[in-house]
Amino acid sequence: MAAEKVIGYARTSTVEQAAGFEAQVRELEAVGATKIFKEQVSSVSHRAQLDALIDFVREGDTVIVTKLDRLARSMRDLLEIVAQIEKKGAGLRILAMNLDTTTATGKLMLNVLGSVAEFERSMMLERQAVGIAKAKAEGKYRGRQPTARRQAGQVEALLEQGLGPVDIARKLGIARSSVYRIAEKAIHERKAKKQLLIEEI
């Protein structure tokens, strides 16, 4: 039978300082991580190294992260990740929360957190439904904005902040070709508006 391993996961977004990334790695090594999966990617993007970690772990192993937000984008995301880790027969420790799913107390904490997250989601959906009903009654409801339009708005905002197409693609989890297409369309629209203003003058 293979020896049990302590496996670390370190993540920062592409815009965070390298020092914070190195600090995570040092902290994971200090608590005995013999292998550390590392990546610099936004939590909303595909996390290839996290997938690799879950594929790598075996029964009896312990996965360690420094903080909750390094691992999961939401409580629902955390519960899904924990389920995948436990399916492999491994456990999870979150150092900042002193949470260890291999202990009875850790399992209880996780269940409480999951219940709170589900309650908050139910309340949010209820408030959303009330807001939509009110907007419909007042004739102000326009429905959900199409995904492509939301992406275009995000891309244009990030371009104005000075981010390059590659960084924007990573941050939003979309293809670089989509960023270039949206940027090109925005430039054409600005030129068309400028030409229209000139003609009106």
PDB file of C-alpha atoms in Angstrom:
ATOM      1  CA  MET A   1       0.000   0.000   0.000  1.00  0.00           C
ATOM      2  CA  ALA A   2       1.363   3.443  -0.973  1.00  0.00           C
ATOM      3  CA  ALA A   3       2.296   5.850   1.814  1.00  0.00           C
ATOM      4  CA  GLU A   4      -0.201   8.562   2.619  1.00  0.00           C
ATOM      5  CA  LYS A   5       0.726  11.965   1.225  1.00  0.00           C
ATOM      6  CA  VAL A   6       0.118  15.565   2.196  1.00  0.00           C
ATOM      7  CA  ILE A   7      -0.635  17.437  -1.017  1.00  0.00           C
ATOM      8  CA  GLY A   8      -0.789  21.218  -1.249  1.00  0.00           C
ATOM      9  CA  TYR A   9      -2.679  23.500  -3.605  1.00  0.00           C
ATOM     10  CA  ALA A  10      -1.556  27.099  -4.119  1.00  0.00           C
ATOM     11  CA  ARG A  11      -3.360  29.598  -6.341  1.00  0.00           C
ATOM     12  CA  THR A  12      -3.320  33.299  -7.016  1.00  0.00           C
ATOM     13  CA  SER A  13      -4.990  35.234  -9.795  1.00  0.00           C
ATOM     14  CA  THR A  14      -2.826  36.550 -12.615  1.00  0.00           C
ATOM     15  CA  VAL A  15      -2.996  40.096 -11.224  1.00  0.00           C
ATOM     16  CA  GLU A  16      -1.881  39.274  -7.677  1.00  0.00           C
ATOM     17  CA  GLN A  17       1.652  39.735  -6.352  1.00  0.00           C
ATOM     18  CA  ALA A  18       4.154  36.914  -6.768  1.00  0.00           C
ATOM     19  CA  ALA A  19       5.101  37.362  -3.105  1.00  0.00           C
ATOM     20  CA  GLY A  20       1.658  36.145  -2.003  1.00  0.00           C
ATOM     21  CA  PHE A  21       2.049  33.082  -4.203  1.00  0.00           C
ATOM     22  CA  GLU A  22       5.442  32.259  -2.701  1.00  0.00           C
ATOM     23  CA  ALA A  23       4.086  32.769   0.836  1.00  0.00           C
ATOM     24  CA  GLN A  24       1.375  30.163   0.163  1.00  0.00           C
ATOM     25  CA  VAL A  25       3.946  27.657  -1.041  1.00  0.00           C
ATOM     26  CA  ARG A  26       6.154  28.224   2.040  1.00  0.00           C
ATOM     27  CA  GLU A  27       3.176  27.784   4.378  1.00  0.00           C
ATOM     28  CA  LEU A  28       2.148  24.561   2.661  1.00  0.00           C
ATOM     29  CA  GLU A  29       5.697  23.206   2.840  1.00  0.00           C
ATOM     30  CA  ALA A  30       5.852  24.121   6.544  1.00  0.00           C
ATOM     31  CA  VAL A  31       2.870  21.871   7.337  1.00  0.00           C
ATOM     32  CA  GLY A  32       4.377  18.912   5.496  1.00  0.00           C
ATOM     33  CA  ALA A  33       3.144  19.138   1.900  1.00  0.00           C
ATOM     34  CA  THR A  34       5.378  16.819  -0.117  1.00  0.00           C
ATOM     35  CA  LYS A  35       3.817  17.776  -3.442  1.00  0.00           C
ATOM     36  CA  ILE A  36       2.242  21.127  -4.312  1.00  0.00           C
ATOM     37  CA  PHE A  37       0.053  21.855  -7.320  1.00  0.00           C
ATOM     38  CA  LYS A  38       0.444  25.534  -8.252  1.00  0.00           C
ATOM     39  CA  GLU A  39      -1.285  27.857 -10.686  1.00  0.00           C
ATOM     40  CA  GLN A  40      -1.841  31.549 -11.293  1.00  0.00           C
ATOM     41  CA  VAL A  41      -5.339  31.826 -12.683  1.00  0.00           C
ATOM     42  CA  SER A  42      -8.594  33.515 -11.732  1.00  0.00           C
ATOM     43  CA  SER A  43     -10.963  31.405  -9.622  1.00  0.00           C
ATOM     44  CA  VAL A  44     -13.652  31.839 -12.291  1.00  0.00           C
ATOM     45  CA  SER A  45     -11.420  30.370 -15.012  1.00  0.00           C
ATOM     46  CA  HIS A  46     -10.650  26.711 -15.628  1.00  0.00           C
ATOM     47  CA  ARG A  47      -8.198  25.516 -12.952  1.00  0.00           C
ATOM     48  CA  ALA A  48      -6.174  22.818 -14.676  1.00  0.00           C
ATOM     49  CA  GLN A  49      -3.864  22.199 -11.711  1.00  0.00           C
ATOM     50  CA  LEU A  50      -6.808  21.706  -9.348  1.00  0.00           C
ATOM     51  CA  ASP A  51      -8.175  19.083 -11.744  1.00  0.00           C
ATOM     52  CA  ALA A  52      -4.715  17.480 -11.826  1.00  0.00           C
ATOM     53  CA  LEU A  53      -4.575  17.449  -8.011  1.00  0.00           C
ATOM     54  CA  ILE A  54      -7.958  15.730  -7.682  1.00  0.00           C
ATOM     55  CA  ASP A  55      -6.856  13.168 -10.261  1.00  0.00           C
ATOM     56  CA  PHE A  56      -3.573  12.636  -8.366  1.00  0.00           C
ATOM     57  CA  VAL A  57      -4.872  12.108  -4.812  1.00  0.00           C
ATOM     58  CA  ARG A  58      -5.317   8.604  -3.445  1.00  0.00           C
ATOM     59  CA  GLU A  59      -7.004   7.028  -0.449  1.00  0.00           C
ATOM     60  CA  GLY A  60      -5.613   8.298   2.843  1.00  0.00           C
ATOM     61  CA  ASP A  61      -4.042  11.432   1.339  1.00  0.00           C
ATOM     62  CA  THR A  62      -4.726  14.912   2.734  1.00  0.00           C
ATOM     63  CA  VAL A  63      -5.168  17.965   0.505  1.00  0.00           C
ATOM     64  CA  ILE A  64      -4.121  21.246   2.158  1.00  0.00           C
ATOM     65  CA  VAL A  65      -4.807  24.867   1.175  1.00  0.00           C
ATOM     66  CA  THR A  66      -3.974  28.021   3.120  1.00  0.00           C
ATOM     67  CA  LYS A  67      -7.334  29.785   2.736  1.00  0.00           C
ATOM     68  CA  LEU A  68     -10.802  28.998   1.432  1.00  0.00           C
ATOM     69  CA  ASP A  69     -10.670  31.541  -1.403  1.00  0.00           C
ATOM     70  CA  ARG A  70      -7.513  29.912  -2.782  1.00  0.00           C
ATOM     71  CA  LEU A  71      -9.499  26.731  -3.442  1.00  0.00           C
ATOM     72  CA  ALA A  72     -13.152  27.582  -4.079  1.00  0.00           C
ATOM     73  CA  ARG A  73     -15.091  30.436  -5.690  1.00  0.00           C
ATOM     74  CA  SER A  74     -18.155  29.830  -3.511  1.00  0.00           C
ATOM     75  CA  MET A  75     -19.445  27.536  -0.797  1.00  0.00           C
ATOM     76  CA  ARG A  76     -21.224  25.443  -3.423  1.00  0.00           C
ATOM     77  CA  ASP A  77     -17.947  25.127  -5.317  1.00  0.00           C
ATOM     78  CA  LEU A  78     -16.195  24.087  -2.079  1.00  0.00           C
ATOM     79  CA  LEU A  79     -18.752  21.367  -1.367  1.00  0.00           C
ATOM     80  CA  GLU A  80     -18.369  20.006  -4.905  1.00  0.00           C
ATOM     81  CA  ILE A  81     -14.558  19.964  -4.580  1.00  0.00           C
ATOM     82  CA  VAL A  82     -14.755  18.267  -1.160  1.00  0.00           C
ATOM     83  CA  ALA A  83     -17.095  15.638  -2.624  1.00  0.00           C
ATOM     84  CA  GLN A  84     -14.569  14.881  -5.384  1.00  0.00           C
ATOM     85  CA  ILE A  85     -11.694  14.655  -2.883  1.00  0.00           C
ATOM     86  CA  GLU A  86     -13.656  12.420  -0.501  1.00  0.00           C
ATOM     87  CA  LYS A  87     -14.709  10.196  -3.406  1.00  0.00           C
ATOM     88  CA  LYS A  88     -10.994   9.434  -3.829  1.00  0.00           C
ATOM     89  CA  GLY A  89     -10.796   8.534  -0.134  1.00  0.00           C
ATOM     90  CA  ALA A  90      -8.794  11.657   0.763  1.00  0.00           C
ATOM     91  CA  GLY A  91      -9.442  14.553   3.154  1.00  0.00           C
ATOM     92  CA  LEU A  92      -9.160  18.343   3.015  1.00  0.00           C
ATOM     93  CA  ARG A  93      -7.574  20.830   5.421  1.00  0.00           C
ATOM     94  CA  ILE A  94      -8.068  24.605   5.167  1.00  0.00           C
ATOM     95  CA  LEU A  95      -5.418  26.125   7.414  1.00  0.00           C
ATOM     96  CA  ALA A  96      -6.936  29.589   7.986  1.00  0.00           C
ATOM     97  CA  MET A  97     -10.278  28.061   9.040  1.00  0.00           C
ATOM     98  CA  ASN A  98      -8.724  25.217  11.045  1.00  0.00           C
ATOM     99  CA  LEU A  99     -11.056  22.937   9.086  1.00  0.00           C
ATOM    100  CA  ASP A 100     -10.133  19.280   8.589  1.00  0.00           C
ATOM    101  CA  THR A 101     -12.706  17.043   6.889  1.00  0.00           C
ATOM    102  CA  THR A 102     -11.005  13.918   8.252  1.00  0.00           C
ATOM    103  CA  THR A 103     -12.238  14.790  11.761  1.00  0.00           C
ATOM    104  CA  ALA A 104     -15.768  14.724  13.172  1.00  0.00           C
ATOM    105  CA  THR A 105     -15.537  18.432  14.065  1.00  0.00           C
ATOM    106  CA  GLY A 106     -14.373  19.282  10.542  1.00  0.00           C
ATOM    107  CA  LYS A 107     -17.246  17.361   8.968  1.00  0.00           C
ATOM    108  CA  LEU A 108     -19.694  19.170  11.273  1.00  0.00           C
ATOM    109  CA  MET A 109     -18.206  22.576  10.337  1.00  0.00           C
ATOM    110  CA  LEU A 110     -18.507  21.736   6.647  1.00  0.00           C
ATOM    111  CA  ASN A 111     -22.148  20.666   7.033  1.00  0.00           C
ATOM    112  CA  VAL A 112     -22.955  23.882   8.921  1.00  0.00           C
ATOM    113  CA  LEU A 113     -21.230  25.996   6.265  1.00  0.00           C
ATOM    114  CA  GLY A 114     -23.114  24.139   3.542  1.00  0.00           C
ATOM    115  CA  SER A 115     -26.443  24.688   5.309  1.00  0.00           C
ATOM    116  CA  VAL A 116     -25.725  28.411   5.745  1.00  0.00           C
ATOM    117  CA  ALA A 117     -24.738  28.707   2.070  1.00  0.00           C
ATOM    118  CA  GLU A 118     -27.948  26.965   0.985  1.00  0.00           C
ATOM    119  CA  PHE A 119     -30.011  29.231   3.237  1.00  0.00           C
ATOM    120  CA  GLU A 120     -28.320  32.357   1.831  1.00  0.00           C
ATOM    121  CA  ARG A 121     -28.929  31.132  -1.720  1.00  0.00           C
ATOM    122  CA  SER A 122     -32.620  30.513  -0.974  1.00  0.00           C
ATOM    123  CA  MET A 123     -32.948  34.011   0.494  1.00  0.00           C
ATOM    124  CA  MET A 124     -31.172  35.527  -2.508  1.00  0.00           C
ATOM    125  CA  LEU A 125     -33.455  33.712  -4.961  1.00  0.00           C
ATOM    126  CA  GLU A 126     -36.505  34.801  -2.970  1.00  0.00           C
ATOM    127  CA  ARG A 127     -35.391  38.451  -3.008  1.00  0.00           C
ATOM    128  CA  GLN A 128     -34.630  38.143  -6.729  1.00  0.00           C
ATOM    129  CA  ALA A 129     -38.093  36.736  -7.443  1.00  0.00           C
ATOM    130  CA  VAL A 130     -39.722  39.557  -5.456  1.00  0.00           C
ATOM    131  CA  GLY A 131     -37.644  42.134  -7.339  1.00  0.00           C
ATOM    132  CA  ILE A 132     -38.535  40.654 -10.738  1.00  0.00           C
ATOM    133  CA  ALA A 133     -42.237  40.529  -9.846  1.00  0.00           C
ATOM    134  CA  LYS A 134     -42.118  44.174  -8.765  1.00  0.00           C
ATOM    135  CA  ALA A 135     -40.258  45.221 -11.930  1.00  0.00           C
ATOM    136  CA  LYS A 136     -42.768  43.342 -14.112  1.00  0.00           C
ATOM    137  CA  ALA A 137     -45.669  45.009 -12.306  1.00  0.00           C
ATOM    138  CA  GLU A 138     -44.078  48.415 -12.989  1.00  0.00           C
ATOM    139  CA  GLY A 139     -43.296  47.506 -16.610  1.00  0.00           C
ATOM    140  CA  LYS A 140     -39.541  47.800 -16.048  1.00  0.00           C
ATOM    141  CA  TYR A 141     -38.427  44.163 -16.393  1.00  0.00           C
ATOM    142  CA  ARG A 142     -36.242  43.536 -19.436  1.00  0.00           C
ATOM    143  CA  GLY A 143     -35.058  40.017 -18.646  1.00  0.00           C
ATOM    144  CA  ARG A 144     -31.505  38.751 -18.390  1.00  0.00           C
ATOM    145  CA  GLN A 145     -28.939  40.446 -20.581  1.00  0.00           C
ATOM    146  CA  PRO A 146     -27.557  38.089 -23.255  1.00  0.00           C
ATOM    147  CA  THR A 147     -24.227  36.457 -22.343  1.00  0.00           C
ATOM    148  CA  ALA A 148     -22.430  37.873 -25.389  1.00  0.00           C
ATOM    149  CA  ARG A 149     -23.463  41.418 -24.450  1.00  0.00           C
ATOM    150  CA  ARG A 150     -22.305  40.941 -20.836  1.00  0.00           C
ATOM    151  CA  GLN A 151     -18.947  39.613 -22.051  1.00  0.00           C
ATOM    152  CA  ALA A 152     -18.550  42.545 -24.426  1.00  0.00           C
ATOM    153  CA  GLY A 153     -19.156  44.998 -21.596  1.00  0.00           C
ATOM    154  CA  GLN A 154     -16.615  43.253 -19.362  1.00  0.00           C
ATOM    155  CA  VAL A 155     -13.994  43.112 -22.131  1.00  0.00           C
ATOM    156  CA  GLU A 156     -14.409  46.797 -22.991  1.00  0.00           C
ATOM    157  CA  ALA A 157     -14.172  47.791 -19.315  1.00  0.00           C
ATOM    158  CA  LEU A 158     -10.951  45.783 -18.841  1.00  0.00           C
ATOM    159  CA  LEU A 159      -9.460  47.182 -22.059  1.00  0.00           C
ATOM    160  CA  GLU A 160     -10.123  50.691 -20.749  1.00  0.00           C
ATOM    161  CA  GLN A 161      -8.293  49.723 -17.533  1.00  0.00           C
ATOM    162  CA  GLY A 162      -5.229  48.905 -19.635  1.00  0.00           C
ATOM    163  CA  LEU A 163      -5.314  45.095 -19.530  1.00  0.00           C
ATOM    164  CA  GLY A 164      -4.061  43.261 -22.590  1.00  0.00           C
ATOM    165  CA  PRO A 165      -6.144  40.745 -24.578  1.00  0.00           C
ATOM    166  CA  VAL A 166      -4.261  37.731 -23.176  1.00  0.00           C
ATOM    167  CA  ASP A 167      -4.824  38.799 -19.549  1.00  0.00           C
ATOM    168  CA  ILE A 168      -8.484  39.606 -20.263  1.00  0.00           C
ATOM    169  CA  ALA A 169      -9.020  36.182 -21.851  1.00  0.00           C
ATOM    170  CA  ARG A 170      -7.526  34.488 -18.780  1.00  0.00           C
ATOM    171  CA  LYS A 171      -9.465  36.667 -16.337  1.00  0.00           C
ATOM    172  CA  LEU A 172     -12.843  36.058 -18.006  1.00  0.00           C
ATOM    173  CA  GLY A 173     -12.160  32.486 -19.054  1.00  0.00           C
ATOM    174  CA  ILE A 174     -12.858  33.147 -22.735  1.00  0.00           C
ATOM    175  CA  ALA A 175     -10.863  32.660 -25.933  1.00  0.00           C
ATOM    176  CA  ARG A 176      -8.399  35.349 -27.021  1.00  0.00           C
ATOM    177  CA  SER A 177     -10.137  35.400 -30.407  1.00  0.00           C
ATOM    178  CA  SER A 178     -13.328  36.492 -28.619  1.00  0.00           C
ATOM    179  CA  VAL A 179     -11.464  39.351 -26.914  1.00  0.00           C
ATOM    180  CA  TYR A 180      -9.984  40.535 -30.229  1.00  0.00           C
ATOM    181  CA  ARG A 181     -13.385  40.274 -31.950  1.00  0.00           C
ATOM    182  CA  ILE A 182     -15.122  42.295 -29.221  1.00  0.00           C
ATOM    183  CA  ALA A 183     -12.311  44.884 -29.179  1.00  0.00           C
ATOM    184  CA  GLU A 184     -12.424  45.248 -32.975  1.00  0.00           C
ATOM    185  CA  LYS A 185     -16.207  45.632 -32.930  1.00  0.00           C
ATOM    186  CA  ALA A 186     -15.968  48.299 -30.209  1.00  0.00           C
ATOM    187  CA  ILE A 187     -13.406  50.245 -32.277  1.00  0.00           C
ATOM    188  CA  HIS A 188     -15.645  50.100 -35.386  1.00  0.00           C
ATOM    189  CA  GLU A 189     -18.660  51.257 -33.370  1.00  0.00           C
ATOM    190  CA  ARG A 190     -16.708  54.200 -31.919  1.00  0.00           C
ATOM    191  CA  LYS A 191     -15.524  55.201 -35.417  1.00  0.00           C
ATOM    192  CA  ALA A 192     -19.086  54.978 -36.744  1.00  0.00           C
ATOM    193  CA  LYS A 193     -20.409  57.144 -33.902  1.00  0.00           C
ATOM    194  CA  LYS A 194     -17.604  59.669 -34.445  1.00  0.00           C
ATOM    195  CA  GLN A 195     -18.345  59.822 -38.186  1.00  0.00           C
ATOM    196  CA  LEU A 196     -22.063  60.303 -37.457  1.00  0.00           C
ATOM    197  CA  LEU A 197     -21.311  63.201 -35.115  1.00  0.00           C
ATOM    198  CA  ILE A 198     -19.069  64.813 -37.764  1.00  0.00           C
ATOM    199  CA  GLU A 199     -21.794  64.498 -40.404  1.00  0.00           C
ATOM    200  CA  GLU A 200     -24.374  65.990 -38.042  1.00  0.00           C
ATOM    201  CA  ILE A 201     -22.113  68.995 -37.408  1.00  0.00           C
TER     202      ILE A 201
END
